mmCIF file of C-alpha atoms and ligand atoms in Angstrom:
data_model
loop_
_atom_site.group_PDB
_atom_site.id
_atom_site.type_symbol
_atom_site.label_atom_id
_atom_site.label_comp_id
_atom_site.label_asym_id
_atom_site.label_seq_id
_atom_site.Cartn_x
_atom_site.Cartn_y
_atom_site.Cartn_z
ATOM 1 C CA MET A 22 16.301 -11.972 15.051
ATOM 2 C CA ALA A 23 18.766 -10.929 12.478
ATOM 3 C CA ASP A 24 20.650 -8.216 10.640
ATOM 4 C CA TYR A 25 18.571 -7.075 7.730
ATOM 5 C CA ASN A 26 19.808 -5.473 4.523
ATOM 6 C CA LEU A 27 17.207 -2.838 3.548
ATOM 7 C CA ALA A 28 16.973 -0.860 0.378
ATOM 8 C CA VAL A 29 15.583 2.628 0.921
ATOM 9 C CA ILE A 30 14.115 4.648 -1.938
ATOM 10 C CA PRO A 31 12.770 7.996 -0.756
ATOM 11 C CA GLY A 32 11.756 8.961 -4.281
ATOM 12 C CA ASP A 33 9.961 12.283 -4.650
ATOM 13 C CA GLY A 34 7.917 14.917 -2.934
ATOM 14 C CA VAL A 35 6.866 14.113 0.611
ATOM 15 C CA GLY A 36 8.349 10.668 0.083
ATOM 16 C CA LEU A 37 11.784 12.278 0.862
ATOM 17 C CA GLU A 38 10.307 13.747 4.098
ATOM 18 C CA VAL A 39 8.519 10.654 5.407
ATOM 19 C CA ILE A 40 11.162 8.123 4.702
ATOM 20 C CA ALA A 41 13.631 9.773 7.011
ATOM 21 C CA GLU A 42 11.056 9.242 9.793
ATOM 22 C CA GLY A 43 10.541 5.513 8.711
ATOM 23 C CA ARG A 44 14.347 5.052 9.182
ATOM 24 C CA LYS A 45 14.142 6.647 12.702
ATOM 25 C CA ALA A 46 11.399 4.076 13.578
ATOM 26 C CA LEU A 47 13.628 1.257 12.440
ATOM 27 C CA GLU A 48 16.596 2.575 14.342
ATOM 28 C CA ALA A 49 14.522 2.942 17.467
ATOM 29 C CA VAL A 50 13.063 -0.561 17.315
ATOM 30 C CA ALA A 51 16.496 -2.001 16.738
ATOM 31 C CA SER A 52 17.753 -0.169 19.835
ATOM 32 C CA VAL A 53 15.260 -1.827 22.031
ATOM 33 C CA THR A 54 15.101 -5.295 20.423
ATOM 34 C CA GLU A 55 18.033 -7.521 21.163
ATOM 35 C CA GLY A 56 19.726 -9.088 18.101
ATOM 36 C CA LEU A 57 17.757 -6.929 15.645
ATOM 37 C CA SER A 58 19.668 -4.590 13.416
ATOM 38 C CA PHE A 59 19.419 -2.988 9.984
ATOM 39 C CA GLN A 60 21.833 -1.995 7.233
ATOM 40 C CA PHE A 61 20.417 0.762 4.983
ATOM 41 C CA THR A 62 21.371 1.383 1.433
ATOM 42 C CA GLU A 63 19.700 4.494 0.094
ATOM 43 C CA PHE A 64 19.100 4.902 -3.651
ATOM 44 C CA PRO A 65 18.557 8.496 -5.007
ATOM 45 C CA TRP A 66 16.143 7.259 -7.710
ATOM 46 C CA GLY A 67 13.079 9.237 -8.801
ATOM 47 C CA SER A 68 12.311 12.477 -10.674
ATOM 48 C CA GLU A 69 15.654 14.255 -9.975
ATOM 49 C CA TYR A 70 17.494 11.160 -11.155
ATOM 50 C CA TYR A 71 15.267 11.255 -14.290
ATOM 51 C CA ARG A 72 16.198 14.800 -14.968
ATOM 52 C CA GLU A 73 19.882 13.899 -14.751
ATOM 53 C CA THR A 74 19.895 10.496 -16.588
ATOM 54 C CA GLY A 75 16.657 10.142 -18.579
ATOM 55 C CA ASN A 76 15.523 7.189 -16.372
ATOM 56 C CA LEU A 77 13.836 7.107 -13.040
ATOM 57 C CA MET A 78 15.965 4.109 -12.035
ATOM 58 C CA PRO A 79 19.048 2.512 -13.580
ATOM 59 C CA GLU A 80 18.335 -0.130 -16.259
ATOM 60 C CA ASP A 81 19.704 -2.728 -13.940
ATOM 61 C CA GLY A 82 17.782 -1.352 -10.976
ATOM 62 C CA ILE A 83 15.799 -4.578 -10.450
ATOM 63 C CA GLU A 84 19.012 -6.566 -10.477
ATOM 64 C CA ILE A 85 20.589 -4.141 -7.916
ATOM 65 C CA LEU A 86 17.678 -4.556 -5.513
ATOM 66 C CA LYS A 87 17.285 -8.293 -5.869
ATOM 67 C CA GLY A 88 19.623 -9.161 -3.051
ATOM 68 C CA PHE A 89 18.054 -6.930 -0.373
ATOM 69 C CA ASP A 90 15.722 -8.304 2.355
ATOM 70 C CA SER A 91 13.059 -5.672 1.810
ATOM 71 C CA ILE A 92 12.520 -2.320 0.196
ATOM 72 C CA LEU A 93 11.292 0.836 2.019
ATOM 73 C CA PHE A 94 9.731 3.228 -0.543
ATOM 74 C CA GLY A 95 8.483 6.879 -0.246
ATOM 75 C CA ALA A 96 6.590 8.030 -3.272
ATOM 76 C CA VAL A 97 7.197 8.977 -6.896
ATOM 77 C CA GLY A 98 5.677 11.968 -8.764
ATOM 78 C CA ASP A 99 6.759 15.378 -9.939
ATOM 79 C CA PRO A 100 4.754 18.445 -10.858
ATOM 80 C CA ASN A 101 6.780 18.874 -14.044
ATOM 81 C CA ILE A 102 6.951 15.289 -15.248
ATOM 82 C CA PRO A 103 3.738 13.430 -16.496
ATOM 83 C CA ASP A 104 2.461 10.935 -13.855
ATOM 84 C CA HIS A 105 2.430 7.958 -16.219
ATOM 85 C CA ILE A 106 6.200 8.446 -16.840
ATOM 86 C CA THR A 107 7.011 8.625 -13.086
ATOM 87 C CA LEU A 108 4.818 5.798 -11.971
ATOM 88 C CA HIS A 109 5.755 3.475 -14.884
ATOM 89 C CA GLY A 110 9.393 4.439 -14.515
ATOM 90 C CA LEU A 111 10.013 3.486 -10.928
ATOM 91 C CA LEU A 112 7.191 1.931 -8.733
ATOM 92 C CA LEU A 113 5.362 -0.306 -11.183
ATOM 93 C CA PRO A 114 8.471 -1.919 -12.568
ATOM 94 C CA MET A 115 9.419 -2.996 -8.936
ATOM 95 C CA ARG A 116 5.973 -4.336 -8.247
ATOM 96 C CA ARG A 117 6.083 -6.405 -11.422
ATOM 97 C CA GLY A 118 9.879 -7.207 -11.446
ATOM 98 C CA PHE A 119 9.551 -8.627 -7.972
ATOM 99 C CA ASP A 120 6.254 -10.364 -8.602
ATOM 100 C CA GLN A 121 4.647 -8.452 -5.712
ATOM 101 C CA GLY A 122 1.175 -9.630 -6.686
ATOM 102 C CA VAL A 123 -0.361 -9.170 -3.219
ATOM 103 C CA CYS A 124 -0.835 -5.633 -1.911
ATOM 104 C CA ILE A 125 -2.240 -5.336 1.627
ATOM 105 C CA ARG A 126 -3.744 -2.022 2.846
ATOM 106 C CA PRO A 127 -5.230 -1.887 6.364
ATOM 107 C CA ALA A 128 -7.521 0.969 7.326
ATOM 108 C CA TYR A 129 -8.439 1.391 10.953
ATOM 109 C CA LEU A 130 -10.081 4.216 12.861
ATOM 110 C CA TYR A 131 -7.721 4.656 15.784
ATOM 111 C CA PRO A 132 -8.671 5.897 19.202
ATOM 112 C CA GLY A 133 -7.902 9.617 19.263
ATOM 113 C CA VAL A 134 -8.470 10.036 15.464
ATOM 114 C CA GLU A 135 -11.652 11.691 14.144
ATOM 115 C CA SER A 136 -13.299 10.349 11.041
ATOM 116 C CA PRO A 137 -14.764 12.985 8.650
ATOM 117 C CA LEU A 138 -17.874 10.802 8.789
ATOM 118 C CA ALA A 139 -20.225 11.752 11.544
ATOM 119 C CA GLY A 140 -20.816 9.468 14.601
ATOM 120 C CA LYS A 141 -17.924 6.887 13.953
ATOM 121 C CA LYS A 142 -16.128 5.782 17.098
ATOM 122 C CA ALA A 143 -12.662 4.323 17.402
ATOM 123 C CA GLY A 144 -12.556 0.754 16.036
ATOM 124 C CA ASP A 145 -15.968 1.174 14.146
ATOM 125 C CA ILE A 146 -14.010 1.157 10.900
ATOM 126 C CA ASP A 147 -11.503 -1.749 10.630
ATOM 127 C CA MET A 148 -10.822 -3.192 7.265
ATOM 128 C CA VAL A 149 -7.983 -4.595 5.154
ATOM 129 C CA ILE A 150 -7.987 -4.173 1.414
ATOM 130 C CA PHE A 151 -6.271 -6.802 -0.745
ATOM 131 C CA ARG A 152 -5.177 -5.234 -4.096
ATOM 132 C CA GLU A 153 -4.084 -7.299 -7.097
ATOM 133 C CA ASN A 154 -0.679 -5.615 -7.771
ATOM 134 C CA THR A 155 0.899 -6.778 -10.962
ATOM 135 C CA GLU A 156 -1.726 -6.859 -13.784
ATOM 136 C CA GLY A 157 -5.377 -5.790 -14.238
ATOM 137 C CA GLU A 158 -5.903 -2.225 -15.446
ATOM 138 C CA TYR A 159 -2.249 -1.327 -14.745
ATOM 139 C CA ALA A 160 -0.691 -3.850 -17.183
ATOM 140 C CA PRO A 161 1.281 -1.886 -19.804
ATOM 141 C CA VAL A 162 -0.697 -3.382 -22.626
ATOM 142 C CA GLY A 163 -2.158 -1.210 -25.352
ATOM 143 C CA GLY A 164 -1.090 1.207 -28.048
ATOM 144 C CA ARG A 165 -1.757 4.464 -29.778
ATOM 145 C CA LEU A 166 -2.157 4.787 -33.542
ATOM 146 C CA TYR A 167 -2.474 7.796 -35.837
ATOM 147 C CA ALA A 168 -1.698 10.196 -33.029
ATOM 148 C CA GLY A 169 -2.777 13.716 -33.641
ATOM 149 C CA THR A 170 -4.943 12.858 -36.632
ATOM 150 C CA ALA A 171 -8.741 12.747 -36.830
ATOM 151 C CA HIS A 172 -8.779 8.913 -36.625
ATOM 152 C CA GLU A 173 -6.375 8.722 -33.554
ATOM 153 C CA THR A 174 -6.981 5.327 -31.973
ATOM 154 C CA VAL A 175 -6.158 4.350 -28.488
ATOM 155 C CA VAL A 176 -6.346 0.911 -26.896
ATOM 156 C CA GLN A 177 -5.705 0.280 -23.223
ATOM 157 C CA THR A 178 -6.187 -3.387 -22.298
ATOM 158 C CA ASN A 179 -6.859 -4.877 -18.859
ATOM 159 C CA MET A 180 -5.115 -8.048 -18.239
ATOM 160 C CA PHE A 181 -6.307 -10.774 -15.840
ATOM 161 C CA THR A 182 -4.457 -14.057 -15.488
ATOM 162 C CA ARG A 183 -5.725 -17.065 -13.550
ATOM 163 C CA ARG A 184 -2.489 -17.080 -11.552
ATOM 164 C CA GLY A 185 -2.689 -13.446 -10.558
ATOM 165 C CA THR A 186 -6.397 -13.400 -9.836
ATOM 166 C CA GLU A 187 -6.418 -16.608 -7.800
ATOM 167 C CA ARG A 188 -3.264 -15.568 -5.938
ATOM 168 C CA ILE A 189 -4.787 -12.243 -4.579
ATOM 169 C CA ILE A 190 -8.197 -13.780 -3.797
ATOM 170 C CA ARG A 191 -6.653 -16.710 -1.961
ATOM 171 C CA ALA A 192 -4.364 -14.271 -0.038
ATOM 172 C CA ALA A 193 -7.430 -12.470 1.178
ATOM 173 C CA PHE A 194 -9.039 -15.691 2.416
ATOM 174 C CA GLU A 195 -5.859 -16.976 3.938
ATOM 175 C CA TYR A 196 -5.500 -13.710 5.847
ATOM 176 C CA CYS A 197 -8.958 -14.309 7.356
ATOM 177 C CA VAL A 198 -8.149 -17.897 8.364
ATOM 178 C CA ARG A 199 -5.064 -16.766 10.198
ATOM 179 C CA ARG A 200 -6.932 -14.016 12.083
ATOM 180 C CA ASP A 201 -9.835 -14.901 14.328
ATOM 181 C CA LYS A 202 -11.480 -11.516 14.113
ATOM 182 C CA ARG A 203 -11.687 -11.519 10.257
ATOM 183 C CA LYS A 204 -14.838 -13.173 9.096
ATOM 184 C CA LYS A 205 -15.869 -11.809 5.709
ATOM 185 C CA VAL A 206 -14.358 -11.206 2.315
ATOM 186 C CA THR A 207 -15.955 -8.712 -0.018
ATOM 187 C CA SER A 208 -14.952 -8.951 -3.682
ATOM 188 C CA VAL A 209 -15.363 -5.815 -5.739
ATOM 189 C CA THR A 210 -15.707 -5.838 -9.533
ATOM 190 C CA LYS A 211 -17.691 -4.255 -12.322
ATOM 191 C CA SER A 212 -18.871 -7.323 -14.101
ATOM 192 C CA ASN A 213 -22.075 -5.875 -15.298
ATOM 193 C CA ALA A 214 -20.151 -3.675 -17.641
ATOM 194 C CA GLN A 215 -16.844 -5.468 -18.052
ATOM 195 C CA SER A 216 -17.976 -8.819 -19.214
ATOM 196 C CA PHE A 217 -14.637 -10.577 -19.732
ATOM 197 C CA GLY A 218 -12.061 -9.793 -17.160
ATOM 198 C CA MET A 219 -14.507 -8.956 -14.302
ATOM 199 C CA VAL A 220 -16.789 -11.880 -14.914
ATOM 200 C CA PHE A 221 -13.677 -14.155 -14.930
ATOM 201 C CA TRP A 222 -12.690 -12.492 -11.553
ATOM 202 C CA ASP A 223 -16.211 -13.234 -10.089
ATOM 203 C CA GLU A 224 -15.855 -16.906 -11.210
ATOM 204 C CA VAL A 225 -12.432 -17.272 -9.523
ATOM 205 C CA PHE A 226 -13.818 -15.690 -6.397
ATOM 206 C CA GLN A 227 -16.606 -18.228 -6.279
ATOM 207 C CA GLU A 228 -14.170 -21.126 -6.918
ATOM 208 C CA VAL A 229 -11.712 -20.060 -4.306
ATOM 209 C CA SER A 230 -14.370 -19.224 -1.694
ATOM 210 C CA ALA A 231 -15.551 -22.813 -1.892
ATOM 211 C CA ASP A 232 -12.326 -23.744 -0.108
ATOM 212 C CA TYR A 233 -13.125 -21.480 2.838
ATOM 213 C CA PRO A 234 -16.820 -22.351 3.779
ATOM 214 C CA GLN A 235 -16.381 -20.771 7.256
ATOM 215 C CA ILE A 236 -15.698 -17.278 5.718
ATOM 216 C CA GLU A 237 -18.646 -15.216 4.748
ATOM 217 C CA THR A 238 -18.446 -13.784 1.265
ATOM 218 C CA GLU A 239 -19.968 -10.815 -0.627
ATOM 219 C CA SER A 240 -19.633 -9.523 -4.198
ATOM 220 C CA LEU A 241 -20.245 -5.806 -4.877
ATOM 221 C CA LEU A 242 -20.053 -3.646 -7.956
ATOM 222 C CA VAL A 243 -17.346 -0.984 -7.543
ATOM 223 C CA ASP A 244 -19.704 2.056 -7.666
ATOM 224 C CA ARG A 245 -21.880 0.510 -4.943
ATOM 225 C CA ALA A 246 -18.730 -0.408 -2.862
ATOM 226 C CA CYS A 247 -17.460 3.257 -3.014
ATOM 227 C CA MET A 248 -20.928 4.382 -1.755
ATOM 228 C CA ASP A 249 -21.021 1.754 1.029
ATOM 229 C CA LEU A 250 -17.442 2.773 2.170
ATOM 230 C CA VAL A 251 -18.890 6.170 2.907
ATOM 231 C CA ARG A 252 -22.262 5.317 4.340
ATOM 232 C CA TRP A 253 -21.567 1.913 6.072
ATOM 233 C CA PRO A 254 -17.786 1.581 6.379
ATOM 234 C CA GLU A 255 -18.185 -0.626 9.502
ATOM 235 C CA ASP A 256 -19.635 -3.360 7.340
ATOM 236 C CA PHE A 257 -16.314 -4.042 5.566
ATOM 237 C CA ASP A 258 -13.832 -6.537 6.869
ATOM 238 C CA VAL A 259 -11.513 -7.855 4.241
ATOM 239 C CA MET A 260 -11.969 -6.545 0.706
ATOM 240 C CA VAL A 261 -10.325 -7.893 -2.540
ATOM 241 C CA ALA A 262 -10.294 -6.022 -5.845
ATOM 242 C CA SER A 263 -8.354 -5.456 -8.969
ATOM 243 C CA ASN A 264 -5.343 -3.117 -9.272
ATOM 244 C CA LEU A 265 -7.350 0.019 -10.203
ATOM 245 C CA PHE A 266 -10.368 -0.574 -8.083
ATOM 246 C CA ALA A 267 -8.473 -1.351 -4.950
ATOM 247 C CA ASP A 268 -6.315 1.693 -5.557
ATOM 248 C CA ILE A 269 -9.376 3.881 -5.539
ATOM 249 C CA LEU A 270 -11.071 2.019 -2.694
ATOM 250 C CA SER A 271 -7.903 2.372 -0.487
ATOM 251 C CA ASP A 272 -7.906 6.213 -0.870
ATOM 252 C CA ILE A 273 -11.478 6.304 0.361
ATOM 253 C CA ALA A 274 -10.696 3.854 3.145
ATOM 254 C CA ALA A 275 -7.642 5.995 4.218
ATOM 255 C CA VAL A 276 -9.587 9.215 4.321
ATOM 256 C CA VAL A 277 -12.725 7.820 6.226
ATOM 257 C CA THR A 278 -10.213 6.575 8.854
ATOM 258 C CA GLY A 279 -8.870 10.027 9.412
ATOM 259 C CA SER A 280 -6.044 10.800 6.914
ATOM 260 C CA MET A 281 -4.035 9.723 3.930
ATOM 261 C CA GLY A 282 -1.092 10.256 6.307
ATOM 262 C CA LEU A 283 -2.001 7.175 8.325
ATOM 263 C CA ALA A 284 -2.398 4.546 5.559
ATOM 264 C CA PRO A 285 0.341 2.009 5.044
ATOM 265 C CA SER A 286 0.832 -0.441 2.210
ATOM 266 C CA ALA A 287 2.685 -3.739 1.783
ATOM 267 C CA ASN A 288 3.567 -4.970 -1.684
ATOM 268 C CA ILE A 289 4.257 -8.681 -1.123
ATOM 269 C CA ASN A 290 5.998 -11.296 -3.109
ATOM 270 C CA PRO A 291 4.173 -14.183 -1.415
ATOM 271 C CA GLU A 292 6.724 -16.814 -2.482
ATOM 272 C CA LYS A 293 9.547 -14.689 -0.859
ATOM 273 C CA GLU A 294 11.612 -15.292 -3.899
ATOM 274 C CA TYR A 295 12.201 -11.512 -4.234
ATOM 275 C CA PRO A 296 12.203 -8.652 -1.811
ATOM 276 C CA SER A 297 8.772 -7.187 -0.832
ATOM 277 C CA LEU A 298 8.218 -3.435 -0.868
ATOM 278 C CA PHE A 299 6.663 -1.361 1.935
ATOM 279 C CA GLU A 300 5.403 2.267 1.453
ATOM 280 C CA PRO A 301 2.723 4.592 2.460
ATOM 281 C CA VAL A 302 -0.467 4.542 0.312
ATOM 282 C CA HIS A 303 -0.103 8.220 -0.399
ATOM 283 C CA GLY A 304 1.900 9.792 -3.276
ATOM 284 C CA ALA A 305 4.211 12.720 -3.575
ATOM 285 C CA ALA A 306 1.567 15.162 -2.247
ATOM 286 C CA PHE A 307 2.442 18.237 -4.322
ATOM 287 C CA ASP A 308 0.121 20.435 -2.271
ATOM 288 C CA ILE A 309 2.218 20.027 0.942
ATOM 289 C CA MET A 310 5.643 18.822 -0.315
ATOM 290 C CA GLY A 311 8.631 20.843 0.923
ATOM 291 C CA LYS A 312 6.761 22.322 3.891
ATOM 292 C CA GLY A 313 7.806 19.590 6.378
ATOM 293 C CA ILE A 314 4.192 19.027 7.414
ATOM 294 C CA ALA A 315 3.457 15.608 5.875
ATOM 295 C CA ASN A 316 2.353 13.011 8.386
ATOM 296 C CA PRO A 317 5.015 10.208 8.637
ATOM 297 C CA LEU A 318 2.890 7.729 10.557
ATOM 298 C CA ALA A 319 1.718 5.968 7.379
ATOM 299 C CA THR A 320 5.426 5.226 6.720
ATOM 300 C CA VAL A 321 5.948 4.128 10.261
ATOM 301 C CA SER A 322 3.025 1.695 9.974
ATOM 302 C CA ALA A 323 4.499 0.483 6.768
ATOM 303 C CA VAL A 324 7.671 -0.180 8.759
ATOM 304 C CA ALA A 325 5.636 -2.343 11.068
ATOM 305 C CA MET A 326 4.219 -4.296 8.125
ATOM 306 C CA MET A 327 7.778 -4.845 6.904
ATOM 307 C CA LEU A 328 8.890 -6.129 10.228
ATOM 308 C CA ASP A 329 5.840 -8.494 10.363
ATOM 309 C CA HIS A 330 6.681 -9.782 6.918
ATOM 310 C CA LEU A 331 10.378 -10.344 7.950
ATOM 311 C CA GLY A 332 9.127 -12.551 10.763
ATOM 312 C CA GLU A 333 9.923 -9.951 13.486
ATOM 313 C CA GLN A 334 6.494 -9.966 15.062
ATOM 314 C CA GLU A 335 7.542 -8.652 18.467
ATOM 315 C CA ALA A 336 9.314 -5.664 16.833
ATOM 316 C CA ALA A 337 6.301 -5.114 14.530
ATOM 317 C CA GLN A 338 4.061 -4.951 17.609
ATOM 318 C CA LYS A 339 6.219 -2.344 19.286
ATOM 319 C CA VAL A 340 6.008 -0.132 16.257
ATOM 320 C CA ASP A 341 2.265 -0.629 15.860
ATOM 321 C CA ASN A 342 1.717 0.135 19.578
ATOM 322 C CA ALA A 343 3.842 3.301 19.274
ATOM 323 C CA VAL A 344 1.661 4.628 16.369
ATOM 324 C CA ALA A 345 -1.535 3.912 18.434
ATOM 325 C CA ARG A 346 -0.078 5.697 21.530
ATOM 326 C CA CYS A 347 0.919 8.770 19.451
ATOM 327 C CA LEU A 348 -2.668 9.004 18.156
ATOM 328 C CA GLN A 349 -4.337 8.318 21.503
ATOM 329 C CA GLU A 350 -2.166 10.781 23.552
ATOM 330 C CA ARG A 351 -2.496 13.546 20.871
ATOM 331 C CA THR A 352 0.430 15.499 22.337
ATOM 332 C CA VAL A 353 2.448 15.643 19.122
ATOM 333 C CA LEU A 354 0.358 15.481 15.807
ATOM 334 C CA THR A 355 0.776 16.828 12.329
ATOM 335 C CA SER A 356 -1.816 19.247 10.837
ATOM 336 C CA ASP A 357 -3.810 16.601 8.977
ATOM 337 C CA LEU A 358 -4.883 15.305 12.478
ATOM 338 C CA GLY A 359 -5.422 18.754 14.008
ATOM 339 C CA GLY A 360 -1.960 19.309 15.338
ATOM 340 C CA ALA A 361 0.935 21.708 14.580
ATOM 341 C CA ALA A 362 3.959 19.333 14.706
ATOM 342 C CA SER A 363 6.392 19.033 11.793
ATOM 343 C CA THR A 364 7.064 15.783 10.023
ATOM 344 C CA SER A 365 10.307 15.284 11.943
ATOM 345 C CA GLU A 366 8.677 16.116 15.358
ATOM 346 C CA MET A 367 6.049 13.545 14.601
ATOM 347 C CA GLY A 368 8.744 11.042 13.610
ATOM 348 C CA ASP A 369 10.769 11.798 16.807
ATOM 349 C CA GLU A 370 7.615 11.239 18.838
ATOM 350 C CA ALA A 371 6.958 7.825 17.194
ATOM 351 C CA ALA A 372 10.598 6.857 17.795
ATOM 352 C CA ARG A 373 10.366 7.919 21.435
ATOM 353 C CA GLN A 374 7.223 5.885 21.882
ATOM 354 C CA ILE A 375 8.939 2.888 20.336
ATOM 355 C CA ARG A 376 11.928 3.262 22.578
ATOM 356 C CA GLU A 377 9.965 3.803 25.803
ATOM 357 C CA GLY A 378 7.451 1.129 24.877
HETATM 358 P P1 NAI B 430 -1.323 12.044 -2.942
HETATM 359 O O1 NAI B 430 -1.557 10.843 -2.283
HETATM 360 O O2 NAI B 430 0.059 12.439 -3.143
HETATM 361 O O3 NAI B 430 -2.119 13.247 -2.120
HETATM 362 C C1 NAI B 430 -3.506 13.099 -2.026
HETATM 363 C C2 NAI B 430 -3.926 14.089 -0.763
HETATM 364 O O4 NAI B 430 -3.413 13.492 0.450
HETATM 365 C C3 NAI B 430 -3.266 15.406 -0.844
HETATM 366 O O5 NAI B 430 -4.233 16.400 -0.435
HETATM 367 C C4 NAI B 430 -2.052 15.327 0.099
HETATM 368 O O6 NAI B 430 -1.731 16.566 0.701
HETATM 369 C C5 NAI B 430 -2.589 14.397 1.145
HETATM 370 N N1 NAI B 430 -1.538 13.650 1.722
HETATM 371 C C6 NAI B 430 -0.747 12.740 1.106
HETATM 372 N N2 NAI B 430 0.211 12.255 1.904
HETATM 373 C C7 NAI B 430 0.009 12.911 3.106
HETATM 374 C C8 NAI B 430 0.711 12.834 4.371
HETATM 375 N N3 NAI B 430 1.796 11.988 4.580
HETATM 376 N N4 NAI B 430 0.304 13.605 5.313
HETATM 377 C C9 NAI B 430 -0.743 14.445 5.210
HETATM 378 N N5 NAI B 430 -1.444 14.515 4.071
HETATM 379 C C10 NAI B 430 -1.100 13.758 3.005
HETATM 380 O O7 NAI B 430 -2.133 11.948 -4.371
HETATM 381 P P2 NAI B 430 -2.192 12.910 -5.652
HETATM 382 O O8 NAI B 430 -2.177 14.312 -5.198
HETATM 383 O O9 NAI B 430 -3.171 12.362 -6.498
HETATM 384 O O10 NAI B 430 -0.760 12.624 -6.360
HETATM 385 C C11 NAI B 430 0.364 13.440 -6.322
HETATM 386 C C12 NAI B 430 1.506 12.743 -7.068
HETATM 387 O O11 NAI B 430 1.901 11.493 -6.436
HETATM 388 C C13 NAI B 430 1.230 12.396 -8.448
HETATM 389 O O12 NAI B 430 2.387 12.526 -9.286
HETATM 390 C C14 NAI B 430 0.851 10.906 -8.440
HETATM 391 O O13 NAI B 430 1.104 10.200 -9.627
HETATM 392 C C15 NAI B 430 1.829 10.433 -7.386
HETATM 393 N N6 NAI B 430 1.385 9.279 -6.583
HETATM 394 C C16 NAI B 430 2.360 8.350 -6.342
HETATM 395 C C17 NAI B 430 2.027 7.259 -5.572
HETATM 396 C C18 NAI B 430 3.187 6.341 -5.149
HETATM 397 O O14 NAI B 430 4.304 6.681 -5.398
HETATM 398 N N7 NAI B 430 2.910 5.304 -4.510
HETATM 399 C C19 NAI B 430 0.735 6.987 -5.084
HETATM 400 C C20 NAI B 430 -0.196 8.060 -5.402
HETATM 401 C C21 NAI B 430 0.060 9.166 -6.147
HETATM 402 MG MG1 MG B 431 -3.270 5.276 -4.956
#
C-alpha cells in the first residue's frame, strides 16, 4: 500500500476520451482500498502540443517523467500529421528511453463477449503476447539517399541484440513459470526469409527454452501464425515475437476476442529502474474519435496491469473483476460490444463495479 505518483498522458484522438475513464477506475479502487492513493500529473503532450511547439513532447520529457512511479498513456496519432512523426515523437522515445523492453498484451474471450469467429465460447481464447518493445523492426536505423531522383535509395534496418532478444524470450518463459495454467510458449519469426535477425531469434529461443524443460515450445512463421490465430486461436497460450510481428499479432488477438476496445498493454522496464507505461493496445481511432463512443475498458484493464506491476495485487484484482462483471452483466456496453453507452457511461459503470466489488 502506498501513495503513487502517476504521470498521465492522454495524447490524441480517443486517447483523450479513454484516459479520463482510466483515472475514474484508479480513483474508484483507491476509495475502496485502505492506504492506496494516487497523485496524478497530467501532461498535454501529443499532436496539439506539436502544432504549438514543433515537438510532440518537450526535449527533456524523458527527464521529466523519470521520477514517476508509472505512466498511464492514451494514444498518439493525428489525421493531419504523418504517423511516423507522431509515433516516433512521443510513444517510441518513452519505450526506448525507459528501456521498456517487455511488452505484455493479454487477449481473453470474456463471458458475455461474442467473438467474430463462429462457435467460440468464453474462455476458449486465452493468450498472452510478449512483444519485444525497444528494437527489432522499430529501431530508428536506416536512411534515405537521393530523395526524389530516379536512383532514390532507402534502407530500413532491423536491429536485434542478444540482450533485448533474450530478455523478452526469458520474460515469456518466466511468466509461464509463475502461472500454473500457462504451459506453452510459441515463438513467431520469419526465419525462412530473414536469415540474419530472425535466425538469431530462433537460436536464442532454443537456448533460453533449454532452461525451462517443463514448458512446451513451438516455433511458427508469422504468416502461419496469423492464419492459426483465426482458425485455431484456442491453441495459443503465451506467444513471443519481435516488435513488428507482435504488434500485428496483438491486433488480431484483440479482434478475435471481441474488440480493440478491450485489449490492454503493459510496457515494462523489468529492472524497475525507470517507470513502466500502461496503455490500451489501440491507437487514436480516427473513425470514432470525438464521438464519445470509444470503449474505455481496454484502458481500465491497463490500469489493472499497472496496479499489478506496482505490487498492488488486491487492487488489480478488484479492477479486473469489475471489467469481467461489466462484460458479463451487459447492462452498460459501448457500441463495439453491441450496446449504446457512451465512453463516460461505460467508465462510470466500471468505476461503480470497482466500488461495489
Ligand atoms: P486504431 O487502433 O486507432 O483503430 C483500429 C480500429 O479499432 C478502428 O476501427 C477503431 O475505431 C477501433 N477502435 C480503436 N480503439 C477503440 C476503442 N477504444 N473502442 C472501440 N473501437 C476502437 O488503429 P489505426 O486506425 O490503424 O490508427 C489510427 C491512428 O492511431 C494512427 O495515427 C496510428 O499511427 C495511431 N496508433 C497509435 C497507437 C498508440 O498510440 N499506441 C497504436 C496504434 C495506432
Ligand atoms: Mg498496434
